[in-house]
mmCIF file of C-alpha atoms in Angstrom:
data_model
loop_
_atom_site.group_PDB
_atom_site.id
_atom_site.type_symbol
_atom_site.label_atom_id
_atom_site.label_comp_id
_atom_site.label_asym_id
_atom_site.label_seq_id
_atom_site.Cartn_x
_atom_site.Cartn_y
_atom_site.Cartn_z
ATOM 1 C CA MET A 1330 -21.927 -50.082 67.487
ATOM 2 C CA VAL A 1331 -21.708 -50.069 71.066
ATOM 3 C CA CYS A 1332 -25.172 -49.721 72.622
ATOM 4 C CA GLU A 1333 -25.687 -47.049 75.342
ATOM 5 C CA LYS A 1334 -25.570 -49.556 78.383
ATOM 6 C CA GLU A 1335 -22.180 -51.178 77.257
ATOM 7 C CA LEU A 1336 -20.666 -47.638 76.625
ATOM 8 C CA ALA A 1337 -21.661 -46.637 80.159
ATOM 9 C CA ARG A 1338 -20.263 -50.018 81.641
ATOM 10 C CA ARG A 1339 -16.984 -49.469 80.004
ATOM 11 C CA LEU A 1340 -16.599 -46.057 81.235
ATOM 12 C CA PHE A 1341 -17.101 -46.751 84.851
ATOM 13 C CA GLU A 1342 -15.112 -49.954 84.512
ATOM 14 C CA SER A 1343 -12.161 -47.810 83.401
ATOM 15 C CA GLN A 1344 -12.570 -46.316 86.896
ATOM 16 C CA ASN A 1345 -12.685 -49.757 88.500
ATOM 17 C CA ILE A 1346 -16.268 -49.162 89.439
ATOM 18 C CA HIS A 1347 -18.526 -52.203 88.910
ATOM 19 C CA SER A 1348 -21.856 -51.600 87.090
ATOM 20 C CA PHE A 1349 -24.901 -53.954 86.347
ATOM 21 C CA ILE A 1350 -28.502 -53.811 85.345
ATOM 22 C CA PHE A 1351 -31.191 -54.101 87.918
ATOM 23 C CA ASP A 1352 -34.483 -55.442 87.122
ATOM 24 C CA LEU A 1353 -36.875 -54.280 89.669
ATOM 25 C CA ALA A 1354 -39.073 -57.457 89.232
ATOM 26 C CA GLU A 1355 -36.463 -60.159 89.894
ATOM 27 C CA GLY A 1356 -33.031 -58.548 90.032
ATOM 28 C CA ASP A 1357 -30.600 -58.840 92.934
ATOM 29 C CA ILE A 1358 -30.056 -55.394 94.522
ATOM 30 C CA SER A 1359 -27.305 -56.689 96.801
ATOM 31 C CA LEU A 1360 -24.772 -55.811 94.261
ATOM 32 C CA PHE A 1361 -25.653 -52.088 95.233
ATOM 33 C CA ASP A 1362 -23.240 -52.513 98.176
ATOM 34 C CA GLY A 1363 -21.197 -55.451 96.966
ATOM 35 C CA GLY A 1364 -22.986 -57.671 99.417
ATOM 36 C CA LEU A 1365 -22.048 -55.840 102.487
ATOM 37 C CA ARG A 1366 -25.505 -56.110 104.114
ATOM 38 C CA LYS A 1367 -25.984 -59.561 103.353
ATOM 39 C CA GLN A 1368 -22.518 -60.832 104.300
ATOM 40 C CA PHE A 1369 -21.706 -58.721 107.485
ATOM 41 C CA PHE A 1370 -25.062 -57.081 108.467
ATOM 42 C CA PRO A 1371 -27.889 -59.491 107.576
ATOM 43 C CA SER A 1372 -30.327 -57.646 109.588
ATOM 44 C CA GLU A 1373 -29.845 -54.558 107.293
ATOM 45 C CA GLY A 1374 -32.026 -55.504 104.438
ATOM 46 C CA TYR A 1375 -32.376 -53.906 100.941
ATOM 47 C CA ASP A 1376 -36.260 -53.208 101.003
ATOM 48 C CA ARG A 1377 -35.954 -49.633 101.642
ATOM 49 C CA ILE A 1378 -33.537 -49.078 98.815
ATOM 50 C CA ILE A 1379 -35.549 -51.094 96.336
ATOM 51 C CA ALA A 1380 -38.765 -49.152 97.508
ATOM 52 C CA TRP A 1381 -37.113 -45.765 97.059
ATOM 53 C CA ILE A 1382 -35.736 -46.639 93.632
ATOM 54 C CA ALA A 1383 -39.157 -47.943 92.538
ATOM 55 C CA THR A 1384 -41.065 -44.780 93.835
ATOM 56 C CA HIS A 1385 -38.547 -41.814 93.005
ATOM 57 C CA CYS A 1386 -36.353 -42.958 90.271
ATOM 58 C CA THR A 1387 -37.872 -41.713 86.962
ATOM 59 C CA VAL A 1388 -36.425 -42.223 83.385
ATOM 60 C CA GLY A 1389 -34.356 -39.277 82.268
ATOM 61 C CA ASN A 1390 -32.872 -38.418 85.487
ATOM 62 C CA ILE A 1391 -29.492 -39.291 87.086
ATOM 63 C CA TYR A 1392 -29.233 -40.318 90.862
ATOM 64 C CA LEU A 1393 -26.256 -40.358 93.057
ATOM 65 C CA MET A 1394 -27.085 -42.088 96.140
ATOM 66 C CA GLU A 1395 -25.188 -42.526 99.601
ATOM 67 C CA ASP A 1396 -25.776 -44.321 102.686
ATOM 68 C CA PHE A 1397 -24.863 -44.657 106.208
ATOM 69 C CA PHE A 1398 -22.341 -47.273 105.353
ATOM 70 C CA ARG A 1399 -20.270 -44.434 103.483
ATOM 71 C CA LEU A 1400 -21.064 -46.149 100.244
ATOM 72 C CA SER A 1401 -21.995 -44.369 97.037
ATOM 73 C CA ALA A 1402 -23.888 -45.621 93.974
ATOM 74 C CA VAL A 1403 -25.075 -43.918 90.506
ATOM 75 C CA VAL A 1404 -28.519 -45.215 89.476
ATOM 76 C CA VAL A 1405 -29.873 -44.403 86.217
ATOM 77 C CA PRO A 1406 -33.279 -45.641 85.032
ATOM 78 C CA ILE A 1407 -32.880 -47.442 81.388
ATOM 79 C CA PRO A 1408 -35.069 -45.541 78.726
ATOM 80 C CA HIS A 1409 -37.238 -48.179 76.805
ATOM 81 C CA ALA A 1410 -35.168 -47.312 73.635
ATOM 82 C CA TRP A 1411 -32.223 -48.951 75.381
ATOM 83 C CA THR A 1412 -33.661 -52.384 75.892
ATOM 84 C CA LYS A 1413 -36.419 -54.585 74.330
ATOM 85 C CA THR A 1414 -37.395 -56.199 77.350
ATOM 86 C CA GLY A 1415 -40.337 -54.752 79.316
ATOM 87 C CA GLY A 1416 -40.460 -53.672 83.058
ATOM 88 C CA SER A 1417 -38.267 -51.351 85.051
ATOM 89 C CA HIS A 1418 -34.604 -51.776 84.584
ATOM 90 C CA TYR A 1419 -31.782 -49.733 86.039
ATOM 91 C CA PHE A 1420 -28.261 -49.173 85.283
ATOM 92 C CA ILE A 1421 -26.297 -49.078 88.509
ATOM 93 C CA ALA A 1422 -22.841 -48.470 88.823
ATOM 94 C CA ALA A 1423 -21.621 -49.315 92.571
ATOM 95 C CA PRO A 1424 -20.296 -49.571 95.275
ATOM 96 C CA PHE A 1425 -17.447 -46.913 95.546
ATOM 97 C CA THR A 1426 -16.529 -44.249 98.029
ATOM 98 C CA PHE A 1427 -15.697 -40.490 98.072
ATOM 99 C CA GLU A 1428 -12.958 -41.095 100.633
ATOM 100 C CA ARG A 1429 -10.867 -43.903 102.252
ATOM 101 C CA VAL A 1430 -12.912 -45.558 105.059
ATOM 102 C CA SER A 1431 -10.531 -45.812 108.034
ATOM 103 C CA GLN A 1432 -10.617 -48.406 110.979
ATOM 104 C CA ASP A 1433 -12.170 -45.530 113.176
ATOM 105 C CA ASP A 1434 -14.885 -45.231 110.309
ATOM 106 C CA VAL A 1435 -15.460 -48.743 110.461
ATOM 107 C CA ALA A 1436 -15.899 -48.688 114.303
ATOM 108 C CA ALA A 1437 -18.335 -45.644 114.049
ATOM 109 C CA ILE A 1438 -20.336 -47.582 111.442
ATOM 110 C CA MET A 1439 -20.748 -50.681 113.488
ATOM 111 C CA GLN A 1440 -21.606 -48.758 116.384
ATOM 112 C CA GLU A 1441 -24.262 -46.657 114.361
ATOM 113 C CA ILE A 1442 -26.021 -49.931 113.197
ATOM 114 C CA GLY A 1443 -25.664 -51.725 116.616
ATOM 115 C CA ALA A 1444 -23.269 -54.519 115.258
ATOM 116 C CA GLY A 1445 -22.358 -56.918 118.045
ATOM 117 C CA GLU A 1446 -18.964 -58.482 118.768
ATOM 118 C CA ALA A 1447 -19.630 -61.272 116.356
ATOM 119 C CA CYS A 1448 -19.082 -59.013 113.472
ATOM 120 C CA ASP A 1449 -15.280 -58.983 112.440
ATOM 121 C CA ASP A 1450 -14.196 -55.472 111.927
ATOM 122 C CA LYS A 1451 -11.143 -56.494 110.362
ATOM 123 C CA GLN A 1452 -13.128 -58.362 107.849
ATOM 124 C CA VAL A 1453 -15.451 -55.158 107.347
ATOM 125 C CA LEU A 1454 -12.164 -53.099 107.014
ATOM 126 C CA SER A 1455 -10.891 -55.287 104.132
ATOM 127 C CA PHE A 1456 -13.962 -54.927 102.328
ATOM 128 C CA TYR A 1457 -13.833 -51.211 102.275
ATOM 129 C CA GLU A 1458 -9.981 -51.358 101.567
ATOM 130 C CA GLY A 1459 -10.934 -53.215 98.323
ATOM 131 C CA LEU A 1460 -13.534 -50.475 96.993
ATOM 132 C CA PRO A 1461 -12.822 -48.065 94.401
ATOM 133 C CA VAL A 1462 -12.170 -44.459 95.738
ATOM 134 C CA VAL A 1463 -13.419 -41.432 93.554
ATOM 135 C CA SER A 1464 -11.021 -38.585 94.568
ATOM 136 C CA SER A 1465 -13.108 -35.815 93.362
ATOM 137 C CA ARG A 1466 -16.787 -35.664 94.075
ATOM 138 C CA ASP A 1467 -17.164 -32.417 92.061
ATOM 139 C CA LYS A 1468 -15.546 -33.709 88.999
ATOM 140 C CA PHE A 1469 -17.402 -36.960 89.254
ATOM 141 C CA GLN A 1470 -20.855 -35.202 89.599
ATOM 142 C CA SER A 1471 -20.110 -32.998 86.518
ATOM 143 C CA PHE A 1472 -18.868 -36.226 84.700
ATOM 144 C CA VAL A 1473 -22.201 -38.140 85.238
ATOM 145 C CA SER A 1474 -24.242 -35.099 84.810
ATOM 146 C CA ALA A 1475 -23.002 -34.666 81.340
ATOM 147 C CA PHE A 1476 -22.303 -38.212 80.219
ATOM 148 C CA PHE A 1477 -25.829 -39.733 80.542
ATOM 149 C CA PRO A 1478 -27.933 -36.777 78.973
ATOM 150 C CA ALA A 1479 -25.658 -37.132 76.028
ATOM 151 C CA LEU A 1480 -26.924 -40.716 75.589
ATOM 152 C CA PHE A 1481 -30.408 -39.757 75.875
ATOM 153 C CA ASP A 1482 -32.711 -38.404 73.164
ATOM 154 C CA ASP A 1483 -32.936 -34.671 72.775
ATOM 155 C CA ASP A 1484 -36.176 -34.195 74.485
ATOM 156 C CA MET A 1485 -35.196 -36.316 77.612
ATOM 157 C CA ALA A 1486 -31.816 -34.688 77.815
ATOM 158 C CA SER A 1487 -33.367 -31.252 77.912
ATOM 159 C CA ARG A 1488 -35.383 -32.474 81.047
ATOM 160 C CA SER A 1489 -32.688 -34.413 82.552
ATOM 161 C CA GLN A 1490 -31.759 -33.584 86.172
ATOM 162 C CA PHE A 1491 -28.928 -34.619 88.662
ATOM 163 C CA ILE A 1492 -30.474 -35.766 91.828
ATOM 164 C CA TYR A 1493 -28.587 -36.553 95.117
ATOM 165 C CA HIS A 1494 -30.106 -38.759 98.006
ATOM 166 C CA TYR A 1495 -28.819 -40.035 101.230
ATOM 167 C CA PHE A 1496 -30.070 -42.986 103.176
ATOM 168 C CA ALA A 1497 -29.656 -42.267 106.981
ATOM 169 C CA LYS A 1498 -29.687 -45.151 109.490
ATOM 170 C CA LYS A 1499 -33.577 -44.582 110.344
ATOM 171 C CA ALA A 1500 -34.711 -41.812 107.956
ATOM 172 C CA ASN A 1501 -34.243 -40.505 104.431
ATOM 173 C CA TYR A 1502 -31.958 -37.477 104.231
ATOM 174 C CA LEU A 1503 -33.523 -35.479 101.339
ATOM 175 C CA PHE A 1504 -36.908 -36.790 101.394
ATOM 176 C CA ALA A 1505 -39.735 -37.815 103.944
ATOM 177 C CA ASN A 1506 -39.426 -41.174 105.051
ATOM 178 C CA GLU A 1507 -42.328 -43.411 103.472
ATOM 179 C CA GLU A 1508 -43.038 -45.037 106.815
ATOM 180 C CA ALA A 1509 -45.530 -42.498 107.798
ATOM 181 C CA GLU A 1510 -45.625 -43.521 111.688
ATOM 182 C CA GLU A 1511 -42.047 -42.222 111.760
ATOM 183 C CA ILE A 1512 -42.774 -38.778 110.205
ATOM 184 C CA ASP A 1513 -42.461 -36.102 112.705
ATOM 185 C CA LYS A 1514 -44.569 -32.974 111.804
ATOM 186 C CA ALA A 1515 -41.773 -30.581 113.552
ATOM 187 C CA SER A 1516 -39.113 -32.297 111.536
ATOM 188 C CA LEU A 1517 -41.001 -31.815 108.006
ATOM 189 C CA ALA A 1518 -41.560 -28.163 108.932
ATOM 190 C CA LEU A 1519 -38.069 -27.630 109.570
ATOM 191 C CA THR A 1520 -37.142 -29.530 106.435
ATOM 192 C CA GLN A 1521 -39.542 -27.300 104.456
ATOM 193 C CA LYS A 1522 -38.003 -24.261 106.259
ATOM 194 C CA ARG A 1523 -34.546 -25.262 105.007
ATOM 195 C CA TYR A 1524 -35.731 -25.602 101.534
ATOM 196 C CA GLU A 1525 -37.435 -22.348 101.226
ATOM 197 C CA THR A 1526 -34.214 -20.685 102.726
ATOM 198 C CA GLU A 1527 -32.019 -22.653 100.502
ATOM 199 C CA ASN A 1528 -34.050 -21.652 97.424
ATOM 200 C CA ALA A 1529 -34.074 -17.821 98.537
ATOM 201 C CA LEU A 1530 -30.429 -18.108 98.871
ATOM 202 C CA LEU A 1531 -29.836 -19.376 95.340
ATOM 203 C CA GLU A 1532 -32.313 -16.563 94.158
ATOM 204 C CA CYS A 1533 -30.074 -14.198 95.627
ATOM 205 C CA VAL A 1534 -27.013 -15.702 93.927
ATOM 206 C CA ARG A 1535 -28.987 -15.573 90.735
ATOM 207 C CA ILE A 1536 -29.174 -11.612 90.905
ATOM 208 C CA GLY A 1537 -25.709 -11.262 92.380
ATOM 209 C CA ASP A 1538 -26.744 -10.058 96.072
ATOM 210 C CA GLU A 1539 -23.964 -11.544 98.211
ATOM 211 C CA GLN A 1540 -25.005 -9.842 101.296
ATOM 212 C CA LYS A 1541 -28.688 -11.300 101.269
ATOM 213 C CA ALA A 1542 -27.269 -14.534 100.133
ATOM 214 C CA ILE A 1543 -25.003 -14.614 103.200
ATOM 215 C CA ALA A 1544 -27.466 -13.762 105.612
ATOM 216 C CA LEU A 1545 -29.640 -16.660 104.388
ATOM 217 C CA HIS A 1546 -26.760 -18.991 104.499
ATOM 218 C CA LYS A 1547 -26.154 -18.066 108.190
ATOM 219 C CA LYS A 1548 -29.938 -18.626 108.836
ATOM 220 C CA MET A 1549 -29.634 -22.101 107.188
ATOM 221 C CA GLY A 1550 -26.908 -22.953 109.526
ATOM 222 C CA GLN A 1551 -29.194 -21.886 112.613
ATOM 223 C CA LEU A 1552 -31.850 -24.165 111.168
ATOM 224 C CA GLY A 1553 -29.365 -27.252 111.632
ATOM 225 C CA LEU A 1554 -28.042 -29.881 109.367
ATOM 226 C CA THR A 1555 -28.980 -33.688 109.441
ATOM 227 C CA ALA A 1556 -25.668 -35.459 110.525
ATOM 228 C CA ARG A 1557 -24.570 -37.915 107.896
ATOM 229 C CA THR A 1558 -21.393 -39.406 109.757
ATOM 230 C CA SER A 1559 -20.074 -39.472 113.242
ATOM 231 C CA ASN A 1560 -17.282 -37.002 112.029
ATOM 232 C CA ALA A 1561 -18.563 -33.589 112.588
ATOM 233 C CA VAL A 1562 -16.029 -31.850 110.128
ATOM 234 C CA ARG A 1563 -16.842 -34.444 107.518
ATOM 235 C CA ASN A 1564 -20.539 -33.518 107.902
ATOM 236 C CA ILE A 1565 -19.945 -29.970 107.133
ATOM 237 C CA GLN A 1566 -17.498 -30.779 104.280
ATOM 238 C CA ASN A 1567 -20.320 -33.030 102.723
ATOM 239 C CA PHE A 1568 -22.628 -30.112 102.913
ATOM 240 C CA THR A 1569 -20.207 -27.474 101.498
ATOM 241 C CA ILE A 1570 -19.673 -29.822 98.543
ATOM 242 C CA ILE A 1571 -23.366 -29.718 97.833
ATOM 243 C CA LEU A 1572 -23.465 -26.125 98.240
ATOM 244 C CA ASN A 1573 -20.626 -25.754 95.889
ATOM 245 C CA THR A 1574 -22.510 -27.745 93.098
ATOM 246 C CA LEU A 1575 -25.816 -25.902 93.700
ATOM 247 C CA LEU A 1576 -23.947 -22.407 93.446
ATOM 248 C CA ARG A 1577 -22.159 -23.718 90.196
ATOM 249 C CA LYS A 1578 -25.524 -24.833 88.462
ATOM 250 C CA THR A 1579 -27.214 -21.458 89.427
ATOM 251 C CA VAL A 1580 -24.577 -19.232 88.040
ATOM 252 C CA GLU A 1581 -24.529 -21.448 84.953
ATOM 253 C CA GLN A 1582 -28.359 -20.993 84.481
ATOM 254 C CA CYS A 1583 -27.689 -17.193 84.618
ATOM 255 C CA GLY A 1584 -25.471 -17.491 81.427
ATOM 256 C CA VAL A 1585 -22.069 -17.390 83.064
ATOM 257 C CA HIS A 1586 -19.527 -19.039 80.722
ATOM 258 C CA SER A 1587 -18.492 -22.455 81.797
ATOM 259 C CA PHE A 1588 -14.834 -21.463 81.736
ATOM 260 C CA TYR A 1589 -15.190 -19.250 84.559
ATOM 261 C CA ILE A 1590 -17.560 -21.514 86.586
ATOM 262 C CA ASP A 1591 -15.300 -24.593 86.190
ATOM 263 C CA GLU A 1592 -11.991 -22.439 87.356
ATOM 264 C CA VAL A 1593 -13.900 -21.360 90.428
ATOM 265 C CA SER A 1594 -15.664 -24.625 91.058
ATOM 266 C CA ARG A 1595 -12.451 -26.918 90.900
ATOM 267 C CA GLY A 1596 -10.736 -24.325 93.031
ATOM 268 C CA PHE A 1597 -13.343 -24.552 95.822
ATOM 269 C CA ALA A 1598 -13.673 -28.386 95.567
ATOM 270 C CA ILE A 1599 -10.025 -28.674 96.355
ATOM 271 C CA SER A 1600 -10.068 -26.003 99.220
ATOM 272 C CA ILE A 1601 -13.070 -27.844 100.837
ATOM 273 C CA GLU A 1602 -11.054 -31.220 101.220
ATOM 274 C CA GLN A 1603 -7.991 -29.248 102.613
ATOM 275 C CA CYS A 1604 -10.236 -27.710 105.588
ATOM 276 C CA THR A 1605 -9.662 -29.367 108.928
ATOM 277 C CA SER A 1606 -12.352 -27.362 111.044
ATOM 278 C CA GLN A 1607 -15.790 -26.293 110.881
ATOM 279 C CA VAL A 1608 -14.821 -22.780 111.248
ATOM 280 C CA GLN A 1609 -12.525 -23.042 108.066
ATOM 281 C CA LEU A 1610 -15.497 -24.571 106.373
ATOM 282 C CA PHE A 1611 -17.931 -21.965 107.281
ATOM 283 C CA ASP A 1612 -15.469 -19.206 106.194
ATOM 284 C CA LEU A 1613 -15.058 -20.976 103.025
ATOM 285 C CA SER A 1614 -18.835 -21.307 102.315
ATOM 286 C CA ILE A 1615 -18.999 -17.377 102.785
ATOM 287 C CA GLN A 1616 -16.061 -17.029 100.250
ATOM 288 C CA MET A 1617 -17.992 -19.464 97.781
ATOM 289 C CA ILE A 1618 -21.053 -17.270 97.872
ATOM 290 C CA LYS A 1619 -18.973 -14.034 97.430
ATOM 291 C CA SER A 1620 -17.311 -15.439 94.452
ATOM 292 C CA TYR A 1621 -20.429 -16.956 92.667
ATOM 293 C CA CYS A 1622 -22.185 -13.722 93.265
ATOM 294 C CA ALA A 1623 -19.128 -11.818 91.763
ATOM 295 C CA GLN A 1624 -19.314 -14.287 88.964
ATOM 296 C CA VAL A 1625 -22.816 -13.403 88.200
ATOM 297 C CA ARG A 1626 -22.250 -9.643 88.388
ATOM 298 C CA GLU A 1627 -19.264 -9.704 86.199
ATOM 299 C CA HIS A 1628 -20.056 -12.500 83.679
ATOM 300 C CA HIS A 1629 -24.001 -12.722 83.509
ATOM 301 C CA ILE A 1630 -24.879 -12.613 79.890
ATOM 302 C CA GLY A 1631 -28.130 -14.791 80.075
ATOM 303 C CA GLY A 1632 -30.596 -11.784 79.634
ATOM 304 C CA TYR A 1633 -28.763 -10.300 76.420
ATOM 305 C CA SER A 1634 -29.362 -11.220 72.718
ATOM 306 C CA GLU A 1635 -27.143 -13.785 71.115
ATOM 307 C CA PRO A 1636 -25.116 -11.248 69.356
ATOM 308 C CA ILE A 1637 -24.291 -9.262 72.489
ATOM 309 C CA GLN A 1638 -23.577 -12.478 74.344
ATOM 310 C CA ARG A 1639 -20.989 -13.414 71.709
ATOM 311 C CA CYS A 1640 -19.395 -10.012 72.045
ATOM 312 C CA ILE A 1641 -18.890 -10.046 75.721
ATOM 313 C CA THR A 1642 -17.471 -13.635 75.427
ATOM 314 C CA TYR A 1643 -15.194 -12.485 72.966
ATOM 315 C CA ILE A 1644 -14.088 -9.477 74.882
ATOM 316 C CA ASP A 1645 -13.703 -11.631 78.156
ATOM 317 C CA PHE A 1646 -11.458 -14.120 76.415
ATOM 318 C CA HIS A 1647 -9.475 -11.628 74.338
ATOM 319 C CA CYS A 1648 -9.346 -8.516 76.408
ATOM 320 C CA MET A 1649 -5.678 -8.614 76.856
ATOM 321 C CA GLU A 1650 -5.245 -8.409 73.463
ATOM 322 C CA HIS A 1651 -5.418 -5.444 70.957
ATOM 323 C CA PHE A 1652 -8.474 -5.301 68.686
ATOM 324 C CA SER A 1653 -10.431 -2.506 67.065
ATOM 325 C CA LEU A 1654 -14.264 -2.067 67.035
ATOM 326 C CA GLN A 1655 -14.283 -3.352 63.494
ATOM 327 C CA GLU A 1656 -12.529 -6.353 64.391
ATOM 328 C CA LEU A 1657 -14.939 -7.072 67.084
ATOM 329 C CA ALA A 1658 -18.001 -6.331 64.861
ATOM 330 C CA ASP A 1659 -16.479 -8.838 62.325
ATOM 331 C CA GLU A 1660 -16.471 -11.535 65.008
ATOM 332 C CA VAL A 1661 -20.084 -11.276 65.600
ATOM 333 C CA PHE A 1662 -21.157 -10.553 62.144
ATOM 334 C CA LEU A 1663 -22.861 -7.105 62.818
ATOM 335 C CA ASN A 1664 -21.942 -3.412 61.436
ATOM 336 C CA ALA A 1665 -19.714 -1.794 63.960
ATOM 337 C CA SER A 1666 -22.155 1.093 64.366
ATOM 338 C CA TYR A 1667 -25.039 -1.149 64.994
ATOM 339 C CA LEU A 1668 -23.130 -3.202 67.481
ATOM 340 C CA SER A 1669 -22.052 -0.105 69.411
ATOM 341 C CA ALA A 1670 -25.716 1.076 69.719
ATOM 342 C CA GLN A 1671 -27.138 -2.299 70.582
ATOM 343 C CA PHE A 1672 -24.317 -2.890 73.087
ATOM 344 C CA ALA A 1673 -25.251 0.211 74.945
ATOM 345 C CA LYS A 1674 -28.706 -0.433 74.686
ATOM 346 C CA GLU A 1675 -28.727 -3.819 76.310
ATOM 347 C CA THR A 1676 -25.968 -3.487 78.794
ATOM 348 C CA GLY A 1677 -26.190 0.315 79.736
ATOM 349 C CA GLN A 1678 -22.637 0.977 79.021
ATOM 350 C CA THR A 1679 -20.387 1.546 75.906
ATOM 351 C CA ILE A 1680 -18.180 -1.155 74.443
ATOM 352 C CA THR A 1681 -15.074 0.940 75.445
ATOM 353 C CA ALA A 1682 -16.149 1.221 79.153
ATOM 354 C CA TYR A 1683 -16.969 -2.668 79.259
ATOM 355 C CA ILE A 1684 -13.416 -3.301 77.706
ATOM 356 C CA ASN A 1685 -11.739 -0.912 80.246
ATOM 357 C CA ARG A 1686 -13.416 -2.536 83.128
ATOM 358 C CA THR A 1687 -12.681 -6.009 82.218
ATOM 359 C CA ARG A 1688 -9.078 -5.207 81.600
ATOM 360 C CA VAL A 1689 -8.753 -3.297 84.963
ATOM 361 C CA ASN A 1690 -10.231 -6.408 86.598
ATOM 362 C CA HIS A 1691 -7.333 -8.478 85.072
ATOM 363 C CA ALA A 1692 -4.880 -5.992 86.323
ATOM 364 C CA LEU A 1693 -6.035 -6.127 89.931
ATOM 365 C CA PRO A 1694 -4.503 -9.475 90.962
ATOM 366 C CA MET A 1695 -1.335 -8.663 89.097
ATOM 367 C CA LEU A 1696 -0.847 -5.562 90.940
ATOM 368 C CA GLY A 1697 -1.260 -7.192 94.257
ATOM 369 C CA GLU A 1698 0.708 -10.314 93.554
ATOM 370 C CA SER A 1699 3.335 -9.449 90.572
ATOM 371 C CA THR A 1700 6.562 -7.750 90.976
ATOM 372 C CA ARG A 1701 6.216 -6.465 87.549
ATOM 373 C CA THR A 1702 6.270 -2.682 86.914
ATOM 374 C CA ILE A 1703 2.879 -1.154 86.447
ATOM 375 C CA ARG A 1704 3.834 -0.144 82.964
ATOM 376 C CA GLU A 1705 4.409 -3.795 82.122
ATOM 377 C CA ILE A 1706 1.134 -4.767 83.790
ATOM 378 C CA ALA A 1707 -0.914 -2.181 82.042
ATOM 379 C CA ASN A 1708 0.722 -3.415 78.376
ATOM 380 C CA SER A 1709 -0.046 -7.045 79.341
ATOM 381 C CA CYS A 1710 -3.762 -6.214 79.833
ATOM 382 C CA GLY A 1711 -4.182 -4.309 76.691
ATOM 383 C CA PHE A 1712 -3.301 -0.550 77.583
ATOM 384 C CA ASP A 1713 -0.896 0.725 75.202
ATOM 385 C CA ASP A 1714 -0.825 4.272 77.118
ATOM 386 C CA MET A 1715 0.463 4.223 80.642
ATOM 387 C CA ASN A 1716 -1.540 7.597 81.485
ATOM 388 C CA TYR A 1717 -4.617 6.477 79.906
ATOM 389 C CA PHE A 1718 -4.377 3.225 82.055
ATOM 390 C CA ALA A 1719 -3.950 5.234 85.268
ATOM 391 C CA ARG A 1720 -6.960 7.573 84.482
ATOM 392 C CA VAL A 1721 -9.340 4.531 83.646
ATOM 393 C CA PHE A 1722 -7.915 2.554 86.565
ATOM 394 C CA LYS A 1723 -8.739 5.453 89.036
ATOM 395 C CA LYS A 1724 -12.197 6.083 87.581
ATOM 396 C CA ILE A 1725 -13.161 2.452 88.013
ATOM 397 C CA THR A 1726 -11.542 1.743 91.523
ATOM 398 C CA GLY A 1727 -11.360 5.292 93.070
ATOM 399 C CA VAL A 1728 -7.417 4.979 93.621
ATOM 400 C CA SER A 1729 -4.428 4.967 91.483
ATOM 401 C CA PRO A 1730 -2.663 1.778 90.359
ATOM 402 C CA THR A 1731 0.334 2.538 92.683
ATOM 403 C CA GLU A 1732 -2.098 3.224 95.621
ATOM 404 C CA TYR A 1733 -3.834 -0.063 94.961
ATOM 405 C CA ARG A 1734 -0.501 -1.810 94.831
ATOM 406 C CA ASN A 1735 0.611 -0.380 98.249
ATOM 407 C CA GLU A 1736 -2.676 -1.482 99.744
ATOM 408 C CA HIS A 1737 -2.845 -5.090 98.337
ATOM 409 C CA ARG A 1738 0.531 -6.208 97.864
ATOM 410 C CA LYS A 1739 1.231 -9.593 99.487
#
């Protein structure tokens, strides 16, 4: 049987990402960056990386680390059950990048660390060109967040967290610098304020309050962002990627089905990389907040009993089909009359009202984008009677299907 460490090694190897086991007591951490610091920038040591890993990395969590060299690494403390030896051991998959490092990027790196002319930028560029590139940060984070907990025992998996950390040139990005003399009280207060604002934003998303969430997002922008690269657009892209991940995890905790979350998350991950200006990224971040809040409002089922959650999920995935109340009750193993009463009690609306609203929501984009007739759209959304569809549609949206199509036709 393949052990956990070997399975992890093989999976990362399939992506051309090298991995190794680091022994805190006597291991060689230079594999963390493929020997970059040792070979090209000997003044840049590994002490701070080792100290951070020893201080902050705890068993059961998964860490994604990046640094000012544009390099990334996955670090996972190894549970004692995986090894018979004592001491602290870590599974590390590194180095890799999330984007191609260009000649201009290399020049910016060398300028940032104060490298002299003795450092050959062509050799450095050759080093970066040989690194594996992970094309989708969002998918990669989702993968490692799901893969490693599956290898842990149940208790550890239930407490597992995915943690991001960035090593800036003279400070740490998400944590206060361990060197006390470098700590600036004003900076610490600003960082604390940003975290408080971020938490408040996520709480607003949790209840679907997009207006307050957007206001808090703008407030965060006013508090400023720590630059991670010399490329201003890339900086905002990185923070927008992190925001997408935070929003995705927040709505997941609300009980929104992963099917809806994944579709939205993947779409925004692609859009982020396609943005070429800070204005586009800011507008996109507002769209993200609105979309995730809408997901919570439309698909939040976390507060309902298990039978009602199953009922809502079935309706969401089969709303464009024709089914009876009895068929729905059979799916969730409840008496039809009891299901109707319990659904109304927990959700505040009847099953019929919920089905109609869900079907109308499916019809909206079709009316704006499709050339199909309104009757065809109504039938495809589960409405047999065109007149009934028109009445229900106007009751929910305030306008007729024809008026909606005229206003939203693309």
